[in-house]
Each structure stands twice: as structure tokens, then as C-alpha cells.
Short mmCIF file of C-alpha atoms in Angstrom, two decimals:
data_model
loop_
_atom_site.label_atom_id
_atom_site.label_comp_id
_atom_site.label_asym_id
_atom_site.label_seq_id
_atom_site.Cartn_x
_atom_site.Cartn_y
_atom_site.Cartn_z
CA MET A 1153 -2.28 -28.78 -45.89
CA THR A 1154 0.75 -28.04 -48.06
CA LEU A 1155 1.32 -24.46 -46.95
CA ILE A 1156 3.91 -24.38 -44.17
CA LYS A 1157 4.41 -21.13 -42.29
CA SER A 1158 7.50 -20.97 -40.11
CA ILE A 1159 9.87 -18.43 -38.62
CA SER A 1160 12.23 -18.94 -41.60
CA GLY A 1161 9.62 -18.08 -44.23
CA ILE A 1162 6.69 -19.66 -46.02
CA ARG A 1163 6.72 -22.68 -48.35
CA GLY A 1164 4.09 -24.71 -50.08
CA THR A 1165 2.87 -26.35 -53.24
CA ILE A 1166 1.72 -24.25 -56.16
CA GLY A 1167 -2.01 -24.11 -56.98
CA GLY A 1168 -5.09 -24.93 -54.93
CA ASN A 1169 -6.83 -22.79 -52.36
CA PRO A 1170 -5.41 -19.70 -50.63
CA GLY A 1171 -4.26 -20.54 -47.11
CA ASP A 1172 -3.92 -24.23 -47.98
CA ASN A 1173 -1.29 -23.98 -50.72
CA LEU A 1174 1.22 -21.41 -51.97
CA THR A 1175 -1.12 -19.42 -54.21
CA PRO A 1176 -0.50 -15.95 -55.70
CA ILE A 1177 -2.59 -14.50 -52.87
CA ASP A 1178 -0.34 -16.15 -50.24
CA ALA A 1179 2.82 -14.97 -52.01
CA VAL A 1180 1.57 -11.38 -52.04
CA LYS A 1181 0.40 -11.54 -48.43
CA PHE A 1182 3.73 -12.76 -47.05
CA ALA A 1183 5.79 -10.46 -49.25
CA ALA A 1184 3.70 -7.57 -47.94
CA ALA A 1185 4.13 -8.74 -44.33
CA TYR A 1186 7.92 -8.87 -44.82
CA GLY A 1187 7.91 -5.37 -46.36
CA ILE A 1188 5.83 -3.92 -43.52
CA TRP A 1189 8.09 -5.58 -40.93
CA LEU A 1190 11.21 -4.31 -42.72
CA LYS A 1191 9.93 -0.73 -42.67
CA ASP A 1192 9.44 -0.93 -38.92
CA TYR A 1193 12.69 -2.83 -38.29
CA SER A 1194 14.96 -0.58 -40.34
CA ASN A 1195 13.22 2.69 -39.46
CA LYS A 1196 14.43 4.22 -42.74
CA GLU A 1197 12.64 6.49 -45.20
CA LYS A 1198 13.61 4.53 -48.32
CA LEU A 1199 14.27 0.79 -48.41
CA LYS A 1200 16.02 -1.55 -50.83
CA VAL A 1201 15.54 -5.34 -51.04
CA VAL A 1202 17.44 -7.92 -53.14
CA ILE A 1203 15.36 -10.65 -54.83
CA GLY A 1204 16.66 -13.79 -56.56
CA ARG A 1205 15.23 -17.18 -57.49
CA ASP A 1206 16.16 -20.70 -58.47
CA ALA A 1207 15.00 -22.11 -61.81
CA ARG A 1208 11.88 -23.95 -60.69
CA LEU A 1209 8.84 -23.66 -62.96
CA SER A 1210 6.81 -21.36 -60.70
CA GLY A 1211 9.76 -19.06 -60.01
CA GLU A 1212 9.04 -16.31 -62.51
CA MET A 1213 5.39 -16.11 -61.46
CA ILE A 1214 6.22 -15.89 -57.74
CA GLN A 1215 9.05 -13.44 -58.46
CA ASN A 1216 6.72 -11.07 -60.36
CA LEU A 1217 4.20 -11.16 -57.52
CA VAL A 1218 6.78 -10.55 -54.78
CA VAL A 1219 8.62 -7.81 -56.66
CA SER A 1220 5.40 -5.96 -57.51
CA THR A 1221 4.18 -6.21 -53.91
CA LEU A 1222 7.37 -4.64 -52.55
CA VAL A 1223 7.23 -1.91 -55.21
CA GLY A 1224 3.64 -1.28 -54.11
CA LEU A 1225 4.96 -0.71 -50.58
CA GLY A 1226 7.39 1.91 -51.87
CA ILE A 1227 10.42 -0.38 -51.59
CA ASP A 1228 13.10 -0.47 -54.30
CA VAL A 1229 13.93 -3.96 -55.58
CA ILE A 1230 17.25 -5.18 -56.93
CA ASP A 1231 16.13 -8.07 -59.13
CA LEU A 1232 18.86 -10.70 -59.65
CA ASN A 1233 16.42 -12.96 -61.52
CA LEU A 1234 17.98 -16.48 -61.80
CA SER A 1235 20.38 -16.76 -58.88
CA THR A 1236 21.38 -18.96 -55.95
CA THR A 1237 20.66 -18.70 -52.24
CA PRO A 1238 24.29 -17.83 -51.33
CA THR A 1239 24.48 -15.33 -54.23
CA VAL A 1240 21.49 -13.41 -52.87
CA GLU A 1241 23.03 -13.57 -49.39
CA ILE A 1242 26.28 -11.94 -50.51
CA ALA A 1243 24.43 -9.41 -52.70
CA VAL A 1244 22.49 -7.90 -49.78
CA PRO A 1245 25.49 -6.32 -47.97
CA LEU A 1246 27.34 -5.57 -51.23
CA GLU A 1247 24.30 -3.56 -52.38
CA GLU A 1248 23.88 -2.04 -48.91
CA ALA A 1249 20.32 -3.33 -49.08
CA ASP A 1250 17.96 -3.58 -46.12
CA GLY A 1251 17.02 -7.21 -46.71
CA GLY A 1252 16.55 -9.96 -49.24
CA ILE A 1253 14.13 -12.63 -50.37
CA ILE A 1254 15.17 -15.89 -52.01
CA LEU A 1255 12.45 -17.64 -53.98
CA THR A 1256 13.28 -21.33 -53.67
CA ALA A 1257 11.97 -24.45 -52.03
CA SER A 1258 15.56 -25.73 -51.78
CA HIS A 1259 15.62 -29.54 -52.21
CA ASN A 1260 11.82 -29.94 -52.46
CA PRO A 1261 10.31 -31.26 -55.73
CA LYS A 1262 9.18 -28.98 -58.57
CA GLN A 1263 5.61 -28.38 -57.32
CA TRP A 1264 7.00 -26.57 -54.26
CA ASN A 1265 8.21 -23.01 -53.88
CA ALA A 1266 9.00 -20.73 -50.94
CA LEU A 1267 9.95 -17.27 -49.74
CA LYS A 1268 13.14 -17.30 -47.65
CA LEU A 1269 13.69 -14.05 -45.80
CA LEU A 1270 16.99 -12.26 -45.08
CA ASN A 1271 18.05 -9.32 -42.91
CA GLU A 1272 20.38 -6.47 -43.85
CA LYS A 1273 23.44 -8.72 -43.34
CA GLY A 1274 22.16 -11.24 -45.86
CA GLU A 1275 21.48 -13.71 -43.05
CA PHE A 1276 18.26 -15.55 -42.17
CA LEU A 1277 15.94 -13.86 -39.70
CA ASP A 1278 15.88 -15.00 -36.08
CA ALA A 1279 12.86 -16.65 -34.45
CA ALA A 1280 11.41 -13.43 -32.98
CA GLN A 1281 11.63 -11.59 -36.31
CA GLY A 1282 10.05 -14.48 -38.20
CA ALA A 1283 7.24 -14.70 -35.66
CA LYS A 1284 6.52 -10.97 -36.05
CA ILE A 1285 6.18 -11.35 -39.83
CA LEU A 1286 3.76 -14.26 -39.40
CA GLU A 1287 1.72 -12.06 -37.02
CA ILE A 1288 1.60 -9.18 -39.55
CA ALA A 1289 0.53 -11.59 -42.31
CA GLU A 1290 -2.23 -13.00 -40.12
CA LYS A 1291 -3.65 -9.57 -39.39
CA GLU A 1292 -3.27 -8.40 -43.02
CA ASP A 1293 -2.55 -4.92 -41.68
CA PHE A 1294 -0.99 -3.52 -44.87
CA GLN A 1295 -0.63 0.12 -45.88
CA PHE A 1296 0.50 0.48 -49.50
CA SER A 1297 2.16 3.52 -51.06
CA GLU A 1298 0.53 6.17 -53.21
CA VAL A 1299 1.44 6.44 -56.87
CA ASP A 1300 4.24 8.99 -56.48
CA ASP A 1301 5.92 6.89 -53.79
CA LEU A 1302 6.09 3.51 -55.51
CA GLY A 1303 9.40 1.68 -55.46
CA GLU A 1304 11.48 1.02 -58.55
CA ILE A 1305 12.99 -2.15 -59.99
CA ILE A 1306 16.74 -2.29 -60.68
CA ARG A 1307 17.68 -5.40 -62.68
CA ASN A 1308 21.16 -6.84 -62.17
CA ASP A 1309 22.05 -10.18 -63.69
CA SER A 1310 25.79 -9.99 -62.96
CA TYR A 1311 25.75 -11.32 -59.40
CA ILE A 1312 26.68 -14.94 -60.10
CA ASP A 1313 29.88 -13.57 -61.70
CA ILE A 1314 30.40 -11.23 -58.73
CA HIS A 1315 29.88 -14.20 -56.37
CA ILE A 1316 32.52 -16.21 -58.26
CA ASP A 1317 34.97 -13.29 -58.01
CA GLU A 1318 34.31 -13.15 -54.24
CA VAL A 1319 35.13 -16.87 -53.96
CA LEU A 1320 38.34 -16.48 -56.00
CA ASP A 1321 39.41 -13.62 -53.70
CA LEU A 1322 39.22 -15.76 -50.53
CA SER A 1323 42.58 -15.98 -48.76
CA LEU A 1324 42.66 -19.81 -48.80
CA VAL A 1325 41.71 -20.14 -52.47
CA ASP A 1326 44.59 -20.04 -54.97
CA ALA A 1327 43.39 -20.42 -58.53
CA ASP A 1328 46.87 -21.27 -59.89
CA THR A 1329 47.21 -24.20 -57.48
CA ILE A 1330 43.88 -25.62 -58.69
CA ARG A 1331 44.68 -24.99 -62.38
CA LYS A 1332 47.93 -26.93 -62.10
CA ALA A 1333 46.05 -29.99 -60.80
CA LYS A 1334 44.14 -30.26 -64.14
CA PHE A 1335 40.99 -31.72 -62.60
CA LYS A 1336 38.15 -33.21 -64.62
CA VAL A 1337 34.79 -32.93 -62.83
CA VAL A 1338 31.21 -33.95 -63.66
CA VAL A 1339 28.52 -31.49 -62.46
CA ASP A 1340 24.85 -32.36 -61.85
CA GLY A 1341 23.02 -29.02 -61.61
CA VAL A 1342 19.55 -30.66 -61.41
CA ASN A 1343 18.45 -28.26 -64.21
CA SER A 1344 18.49 -25.29 -61.85
CA THR A 1345 20.84 -22.39 -61.17
CA GLY A 1346 23.67 -24.58 -59.91
CA GLY A 1347 24.00 -25.58 -63.56
CA ILE A 1348 24.97 -21.96 -64.26
CA ALA A 1349 27.07 -21.13 -61.20
CA ILE A 1350 29.14 -24.27 -60.53
CA PRO A 1351 30.43 -24.84 -64.12
CA LYS A 1352 31.30 -21.11 -64.37
CA LEU A 1353 33.32 -21.31 -61.15
CA LEU A 1354 35.08 -24.49 -62.23
CA GLU A 1355 35.99 -23.07 -65.64
CA GLU A 1356 37.46 -19.99 -63.93
CA LEU A 1357 39.65 -22.42 -61.96
CA GLY A 1358 40.85 -24.29 -65.05
CA VAL A 1359 38.80 -27.41 -64.35
CA GLU A 1360 37.53 -29.51 -67.27
CA VAL A 1361 33.76 -29.66 -66.78
CA VAL A 1362 31.39 -32.40 -67.92
CA LYS A 1363 27.84 -31.03 -67.58
CA LEU A 1364 24.90 -33.20 -66.58
CA TYR A 1365 21.47 -31.59 -66.14
CA CYS A 1366 22.91 -28.07 -66.18
CA ASP A 1367 20.20 -26.40 -68.32
CA PRO A 1368 18.15 -24.21 -65.91
CA THR A 1369 14.71 -25.22 -67.19
CA GLY A 1370 13.27 -26.08 -63.77
CA HIS A 1371 12.36 -29.56 -65.02
CA PHE A 1372 14.23 -31.52 -62.36
CA PRO A 1373 15.48 -34.80 -63.94
CA HIS A 1374 15.40 -36.62 -60.59
CA ASN A 1375 14.38 -35.93 -57.01
CA PRO A 1376 16.42 -32.77 -56.30
CA GLU A 1377 17.59 -33.78 -52.82
CA PRO A 1378 21.24 -34.84 -53.30
CA LEU A 1379 20.95 -38.33 -51.76
CA LYS A 1380 22.50 -41.57 -53.06
CA GLU A 1381 19.22 -43.06 -54.27
CA HIS A 1382 18.69 -40.09 -56.63
CA LEU A 1383 22.18 -39.88 -58.14
CA GLY A 1384 22.70 -43.00 -60.24
CA ASP A 1385 23.26 -41.00 -63.45
CA ILE A 1386 26.16 -38.90 -62.20
CA CYS A 1387 27.75 -41.86 -60.37
CA ALA A 1388 27.83 -43.77 -63.68
CA LEU A 1389 29.04 -40.74 -65.67
CA VAL A 1390 31.99 -40.04 -63.34
CA VAL A 1391 33.30 -43.56 -64.02
CA GLU A 1392 32.51 -43.43 -67.74
CA GLU A 1393 34.30 -40.07 -68.15
CA LYS A 1394 37.23 -41.17 -65.93
CA ALA A 1395 36.63 -37.94 -63.99
CA ASP A 1396 38.42 -37.04 -60.77
CA PHE A 1397 35.08 -36.62 -59.01
CA GLY A 1398 31.51 -35.38 -59.36
CA ILE A 1399 29.69 -32.40 -57.85
CA VAL A 1400 25.98 -32.38 -57.05
CA VAL A 1401 24.02 -29.39 -55.73
CA ASP A 1402 20.38 -28.86 -54.86
CA PRO A 1403 18.22 -26.36 -56.82
CA ASP A 1404 19.27 -23.27 -54.82
CA VAL A 1405 22.93 -24.31 -54.45
CA ASP A 1406 23.33 -24.28 -50.67
CA ARG A 1407 23.82 -28.06 -50.35
CA LEU A 1408 26.90 -29.73 -51.80
CA ALA A 1409 27.65 -33.42 -52.32
CA PHE A 1410 30.60 -35.11 -53.99
CA ILE A 1411 30.92 -38.37 -55.95
CA ASP A 1412 34.35 -40.03 -55.69
CA ASN A 1413 36.44 -41.24 -58.63
CA LYS A 1414 34.95 -44.74 -58.30
CA GLY A 1415 31.41 -43.40 -58.73
CA GLU A 1416 30.59 -43.79 -55.03
CA MET A 1417 29.04 -41.18 -52.73
CA PHE A 1418 31.65 -39.25 -50.75
CA GLY A 1419 28.82 -38.65 -48.26
CA GLU A 1420 27.06 -35.34 -47.62
CA GLU A 1421 28.20 -35.50 -43.99
CA TYR A 1422 31.82 -35.53 -45.18
CA THR A 1423 31.53 -32.41 -47.37
CA LEU A 1424 31.91 -30.27 -44.24
CA VAL A 1425 34.53 -32.61 -42.76
CA ALA A 1426 36.77 -32.27 -45.84
CA CYS A 1427 36.38 -28.50 -46.16
CA ALA A 1428 37.05 -28.06 -42.44
CA ASP A 1429 40.12 -30.32 -42.70
CA TYR A 1430 41.55 -27.98 -45.34
CA VAL A 1431 40.68 -24.74 -43.51
CA LEU A 1432 41.86 -25.96 -40.09
CA GLY A 1433 45.12 -27.16 -41.64
CA LYS A 1434 45.81 -23.56 -42.68
CA THR A 1435 44.21 -21.59 -39.84
CA LYS A 1436 43.85 -22.62 -36.21
CA GLY A 1437 40.29 -22.27 -35.00
CA ASN A 1438 36.98 -23.76 -33.93
CA THR A 1439 34.04 -25.41 -35.71
CA VAL A 1440 30.29 -25.81 -35.29
CA SER A 1441 27.71 -28.14 -36.80
CA ASN A 1442 24.25 -29.12 -35.65
CA LEU A 1443 23.43 -31.91 -33.20
CA SER A 1444 22.38 -34.29 -35.99
CA SER A 1445 25.66 -33.98 -37.92
CA SER A 1446 28.52 -36.48 -37.96
CA ARG A 1447 30.99 -36.85 -35.09
CA ALA A 1448 33.73 -36.87 -37.73
CA LEU A 1449 33.83 -33.05 -37.68
CA ARG A 1450 34.57 -33.09 -33.95
CA ASP A 1451 37.37 -35.63 -34.53
CA ILE A 1452 38.97 -33.58 -37.34
CA THR A 1453 38.65 -30.33 -35.35
CA GLN A 1454 40.34 -31.84 -32.30
CA LYS A 1455 43.09 -33.32 -34.49
CA HIS A 1456 43.89 -29.78 -35.63
CA GLY A 1457 43.80 -28.44 -32.04
CA GLY A 1458 40.45 -26.65 -32.27
CA THR A 1459 37.23 -26.82 -30.28
CA TYR A 1460 34.02 -28.27 -31.71
CA GLU A 1461 30.53 -27.28 -30.53
CA ALA A 1462 27.08 -28.44 -31.62
CA SER A 1463 24.05 -26.22 -32.15
CA ALA A 1464 20.34 -26.88 -32.43
CA VAL A 1465 19.25 -27.96 -35.90
CA GLY A 1466 18.64 -25.09 -38.35
CA GLU A 1467 20.99 -22.75 -40.20
CA VAL A 1468 20.20 -19.70 -38.04
CA ASN A 1469 21.12 -21.74 -34.92
CA VAL A 1470 24.40 -22.90 -36.47
CA VAL A 1471 25.30 -19.30 -37.37
CA THR A 1472 24.47 -18.03 -33.88
CA LYS A 1473 26.68 -20.71 -32.30
CA MET A 1474 29.47 -20.05 -34.81
CA LYS A 1475 29.55 -16.37 -33.86
CA ALA A 1476 29.57 -17.23 -30.15
CA ASN A 1477 32.30 -19.86 -30.60
CA ASN A 1478 34.41 -17.77 -33.03
CA ALA A 1479 34.20 -20.71 -35.45
CA ILE A 1480 36.23 -20.29 -38.63
CA ILE A 1481 34.12 -22.84 -40.50
CA GLY A 1482 30.88 -24.65 -39.78
CA GLY A 1483 27.69 -25.88 -41.32
CA GLU A 1484 25.34 -28.81 -41.44
CA GLY A 1485 25.70 -32.47 -42.30
CA ASN A 1486 23.44 -32.06 -45.31
CA GLY A 1487 26.36 -30.66 -47.31
CA GLY A 1488 25.97 -27.06 -46.12
CA ILE A 1489 29.29 -25.19 -45.79
CA ILE A 1490 29.35 -21.92 -43.84
CA TYR A 1491 32.65 -20.05 -44.14
CA PRO A 1492 32.54 -16.68 -42.32
CA GLU A 1493 35.41 -15.16 -44.30
CA SER A 1494 32.91 -15.17 -47.17
CA HIS A 1495 29.56 -14.85 -45.36
CA TYR A 1496 27.36 -16.53 -42.75
CA GLY A 1497 25.33 -18.72 -45.09
CA ARG A 1498 25.58 -22.19 -46.62
CA ASP A 1499 27.47 -21.83 -49.89
CA SER A 1500 28.24 -24.58 -52.41
CA LEU A 1501 30.53 -22.33 -54.46
CA VAL A 1502 32.74 -21.68 -51.43
CA GLY A 1503 32.63 -25.38 -50.50
CA THR A 1504 33.62 -26.41 -54.04
CA ALA A 1505 36.64 -24.07 -54.06
CA LEU A 1506 37.85 -25.23 -50.62
CA PHE A 1507 37.48 -28.89 -51.64
CA LEU A 1508 39.44 -28.29 -54.87
CA MET A 1509 42.23 -26.68 -52.84
CA LEU A 1510 42.32 -29.66 -50.48
CA MET A 1511 42.53 -32.13 -53.36
CA ALA A 1512 45.11 -30.06 -55.26
CA GLU A 1513 47.41 -29.85 -52.24
CA LYS A 1514 46.93 -33.39 -50.91
CA GLY A 1515 47.07 -35.20 -54.24
CA GLY A 1516 45.68 -38.72 -54.50
CA THR A 1517 42.07 -39.60 -55.26
CA VAL A 1518 38.81 -38.57 -53.63
CA ALA A 1519 38.22 -42.21 -52.62
CA GLU A 1520 41.60 -42.21 -50.83
CA LEU A 1521 40.71 -38.94 -49.08
CA LYS A 1522 37.43 -40.41 -47.80
CA ALA A 1523 39.26 -43.52 -46.53
CA SER A 1524 41.61 -41.27 -44.51
CA TYR A 1525 38.75 -39.83 -42.42
CA PRO A 1526 37.12 -41.36 -39.33
CA SER A 1527 34.52 -43.81 -40.59
CA TYR A 1528 30.99 -43.30 -39.28
CA PHE A 1529 27.60 -44.46 -40.49
CA MET A 1530 24.23 -42.86 -39.81
CA SER A 1531 20.70 -44.15 -39.45
CA LYS A 1532 17.69 -41.85 -39.76
CA LYS A 1533 14.38 -43.31 -38.61
CA LYS A 1534 11.14 -42.05 -37.09
CA ILE A 1535 8.46 -43.38 -34.80
CA GLN A 1536 4.81 -42.47 -35.35
CA LEU A 1537 2.90 -41.69 -32.18
CA THR A 1538 -0.78 -41.12 -31.53
CA PRO A 1539 -1.75 -37.42 -31.16
CA GLU A 1540 -2.78 -37.77 -27.51
CA LEU A 1541 0.70 -38.87 -26.37
CA ASP A 1542 2.88 -36.24 -24.66
CA VAL A 1543 6.03 -36.20 -26.82
CA ASP A 1544 7.86 -33.80 -24.49
CA ALA A 1545 7.26 -36.13 -21.53
CA ILE A 1546 8.60 -39.08 -23.54
CA LEU A 1547 11.77 -37.18 -24.44
CA LYS A 1548 12.22 -36.08 -20.81
CA ALA A 1549 11.90 -39.70 -19.67
CA MET A 1550 14.58 -40.77 -22.17
CA ALA A 1551 16.91 -38.02 -20.94
CA GLU A 1552 16.42 -39.18 -17.35
CA LYS A 1553 17.03 -42.80 -18.34
CA TYR A 1554 20.45 -41.84 -19.75
CA GLN A 1555 21.32 -39.06 -17.30
CA ASN A 1556 24.74 -40.60 -16.62
CA GLU A 1557 25.74 -40.20 -20.27
CA GLU A 1558 26.67 -36.95 -22.01
CA ILE A 1559 23.27 -35.35 -22.67
CA SER A 1560 22.17 -32.26 -24.63
CA THR A 1561 18.60 -30.98 -24.44
CA ILE A 1562 18.94 -27.78 -26.50
CA ASP A 1563 17.07 -29.42 -29.38
CA GLY A 1564 15.19 -32.56 -28.37
CA VAL A 1565 17.50 -35.02 -26.61
CA LYS A 1566 20.96 -36.03 -27.80
CA ILE A 1567 22.74 -38.84 -25.95
CA ASP A 1568 26.47 -39.16 -26.62
CA PHE A 1569 27.82 -42.61 -25.80
CA ALA A 1570 31.52 -43.46 -26.02
CA ASP A 1571 31.30 -45.12 -29.45
CA ASN A 1572 28.05 -43.75 -30.90
CA TRP A 1573 25.21 -41.29 -30.37
CA VAL A 1574 21.47 -40.91 -30.74
CA HIS A 1575 19.50 -37.69 -31.33
CA LEU A 1576 15.76 -37.63 -30.66
CA ARG A 1577 13.73 -34.72 -32.07
CA LYS A 1578 10.01 -34.16 -32.21
CA SER A 1579 8.31 -32.91 -35.35
CA ASN A 1580 6.67 -29.49 -35.09
CA THR A 1581 3.85 -30.51 -37.43
CA GLU A 1582 2.92 -34.12 -36.57
CA PRO A 1583 3.17 -36.61 -33.67
CA ILE A 1584 6.52 -38.07 -34.74
CA ILE A 1585 9.85 -38.51 -32.99
CA ARG A 1586 12.78 -38.53 -35.37
CA ILE A 1587 15.63 -40.85 -34.35
CA TYR A 1588 19.10 -40.11 -35.73
CA THR A 1589 21.98 -42.39 -34.77
CA GLU A 1590 25.63 -42.66 -35.73
CA ALA A 1591 28.07 -45.52 -35.12
CA ALA A 1592 31.18 -47.18 -36.55
CA SER A 1593 29.13 -49.42 -38.88
CA GLN A 1594 25.75 -49.22 -40.57
CA GLN A 1595 24.59 -52.29 -38.70
CA ALA A 1596 25.54 -50.75 -35.34
CA ALA A 1597 23.77 -47.47 -36.22
CA ASP A 1598 20.60 -49.33 -37.27
CA GLU A 1599 20.67 -51.55 -34.19
CA LEU A 1600 21.08 -48.54 -31.87
CA ALA A 1601 18.11 -46.84 -33.57
CA ASP A 1602 15.96 -49.96 -33.23
CA ARG A 1603 16.92 -50.33 -29.57
CA ILE A 1604 15.98 -46.72 -28.81
CA ILE A 1605 12.69 -47.08 -30.71
CA GLY A 1606 11.86 -50.09 -28.52
CA GLU A 1607 12.68 -48.10 -25.37
CA ILE A 1608 10.51 -45.17 -26.50
CA LYS A 1609 7.61 -47.52 -27.14
CA ARG A 1610 7.96 -48.98 -23.63
CA VAL A 1611 8.12 -45.50 -22.08
CA ALA A 1612 5.06 -44.43 -24.11
CA GLY A 1613 3.22 -47.65 -23.31
CA ILE A 1614 2.64 -48.58 -26.95
#
């Protein structure tokens, strides 16, 4: 089964059988379910939805299906065509639209695609809304419009430029400061829309750009998840070009990773740490990341006199906690920067501009910046269980075992020790417990993970 239906949308691999994969029939069905839900939710006579896509090979096909389905429901569509996830998110309120759909499978390989669903604020739907759409899709209770009531398509390919203008207008972004620094930066756009948006932004800021895989063909030159093992080419090119640093984004441009001047990974976890360091240095305030993100953000926030809080994993949970905590910046340890002055969504363009400001004002190299931050190392492992085992009971037993430590059970079990932490989460789709740990060295993080795995096995009797 490679069709995954969740409260945040639907994703799957292209081709195969309806209901098992993301086929044209599934794309139409879920687009229709979203349109029907939106009509009920907004309670308006005439609706408008923004659609944009990354450059993956199936994008144009899925886009045509989704757009035509909404038009068939009498909904007007603003078609951004090639775009980014954060660009669609900012376009929804700017267009006073009623919702949005982003056609992207984010960091998944080229055979995948997905429909990500937005509300009228350009933010992801909450769990109850997503569940309602899944229910409508299951029932296939669709009423389409008659010929005189069909929606219309308004094409607008200017939104990446509008997005860049919005970033340049942010109060903590000063283009002249960045221009004076005369940065040279290598960009890996993984042959998707980041190859359009990030170089354009950098050129507006007077940065010399060396492009790597910035042609939006959808033929990803490497695994598109921005992890160290996939990024040998840009690491080598940064050194070869004597660049100040490198920028890597995923296909829909909501995850941001940096390569330092020595060709080493800055670390996705530290993207948010660095951007928060800059913002908190200018504006007093609070931060939020999810439970599986680095403790370094907490340390930096407290250094600046703010309060840090952790949310359950998932962008919608981070955003909810940010609003409750009045956080001025937040995000996820996968390189996702959420800066509310812009919008409540992960945005690599915003993150790039904030990072350039930090570097321009601090001076020095990116490697020196990384060395100035608290040093933590993470381990991410999993333990396969048999289907008959009660995963919830195992997690409850682990929480009881460590009840004298600082414990969070809002999303699995997180145990905060003095010098390290472990986060245990169950998979929603298979009998697996994911074990995330963080410590002051890689060896300590791995050893903590192995120790916890051994304890889980004893509790489970395996």
C-alpha cells in the first residue's frame, strides 16, 4: 500500500490501482472531498482556491486533475503553476482565497506526489478538519455544478516574486546590510522550484550565486531529503568555489539546510537555532519546536531571556503551540523555519534571509558560528515489534519507569535527563517504536538509544 491518507492530506506513488496508489481517480476524489468540505466550512456562495506545485514529474498531471475537479464544483482557481509550499501559503491570504492546495510530496522521491490542504489563512488544516475530508472522500458524496456555474481558472505566475518582496519587507531583513557582506553561496535546488526561488532571492540581496541542480525538471539528481549522505556534490562544490556557505532545500522549499565554508553540514537541527539566535537578539520573545528537535534551541532561547516550549511532532502542532506561547519564531529540527511576522508556515526563503542577516552582522565564517553554539548530537533508531504487542502499554511502562525524571506524554513519551533526552513515538502505520535521542556526543546518543531499546525489549518480553 503506497497510498497514505492522513489528516494533513493524501500522498502516494504514481500509477497502479486506485485506492492502492495515487492514481488520477484518487487525485480527483480527494480534490472533490476538499472542495465539498470547503463549501460547507466557508458557507459562501462563491469560493476561490490557490493551487501551486513543485517540479516533480507528475505535477502537471495532478495539477490539471485537481484544478479541473475544483472548477467542476463551481470553485474559482488561482493557478500559480510552479511554486513552493510557503509561496502558496502566503498567496492564500493575499488573494483573500478560501483555501489552498499544494501539490508536492515534499522530500519524498520522484515517484511520490501529494495533496497538502490549507485553510483560508494559508495554514494546514487541523485534525478534525482533515478527518472530515477523509470521511467525505470515503462516502464519495459529491454534487458537481451545472454548466453555467462552473468555476474559472485565473493563472498567476508572479507569486515567487511577490514572496521574495514579502521577505525583503520583513522588519529584521535589511538588504543593504547583506549586500555589503558580498557573500558567495552555492545553491542545490534538487531540480525543483527551490532552484527558481532561492537564487532569485539571493540575487535580490546582492549575493553571488553558484547554481547546482537548479533546473526545475523534476529529475531529482539525488535523494531529495536534505541529509548529509545525499549532499556530497554541494559539499565538494562549496570548497571548490571557495564559497561562504551552501544552501540546500527540499523539492517544495519548506526545509532548509546549510553547508559551512569547509564543506561540512551545518546540521538541519541548527538551521532553526541560528535563525532564532538572530531574531531573539533583536526582539525579546519565546520559541517553540517539536519534542524531537534539538535542545540547543532551548539553550539559545534561555540565553536571550525567552521561554522555550515543545509541541507534539507535526507542523500544525508547532503552529498551535506557537500561537499559545506567543512565540516569535519556531519550527522543526528538520530545517523548517516558522516566522509569524511573515506567516505560520515553514519557509526556506524567510530562513535564508534571517541566516544571511545573522552572518552579515556577526562576521566570521559559518563553521565558526556553528562552533559557538551548544554542541549536541542526535541518534534516530527504531525497534520493530510484532503486531500483537500493545505499543501503548509499552510506552506507558517506560513512562512509569522514569516517572522521577522530566516526562512529556503529549506525543509518545519524552524523557528529559539532565544531560540528554530520549523521545519514544509509535508509528501510526506499522508496529514500530521510533527512538530519538540527543546527547553531548554521538557515542553518548547512540549508547542511550541502545540502552532504551534494551529496556523496551525487556518490558515487551522480546
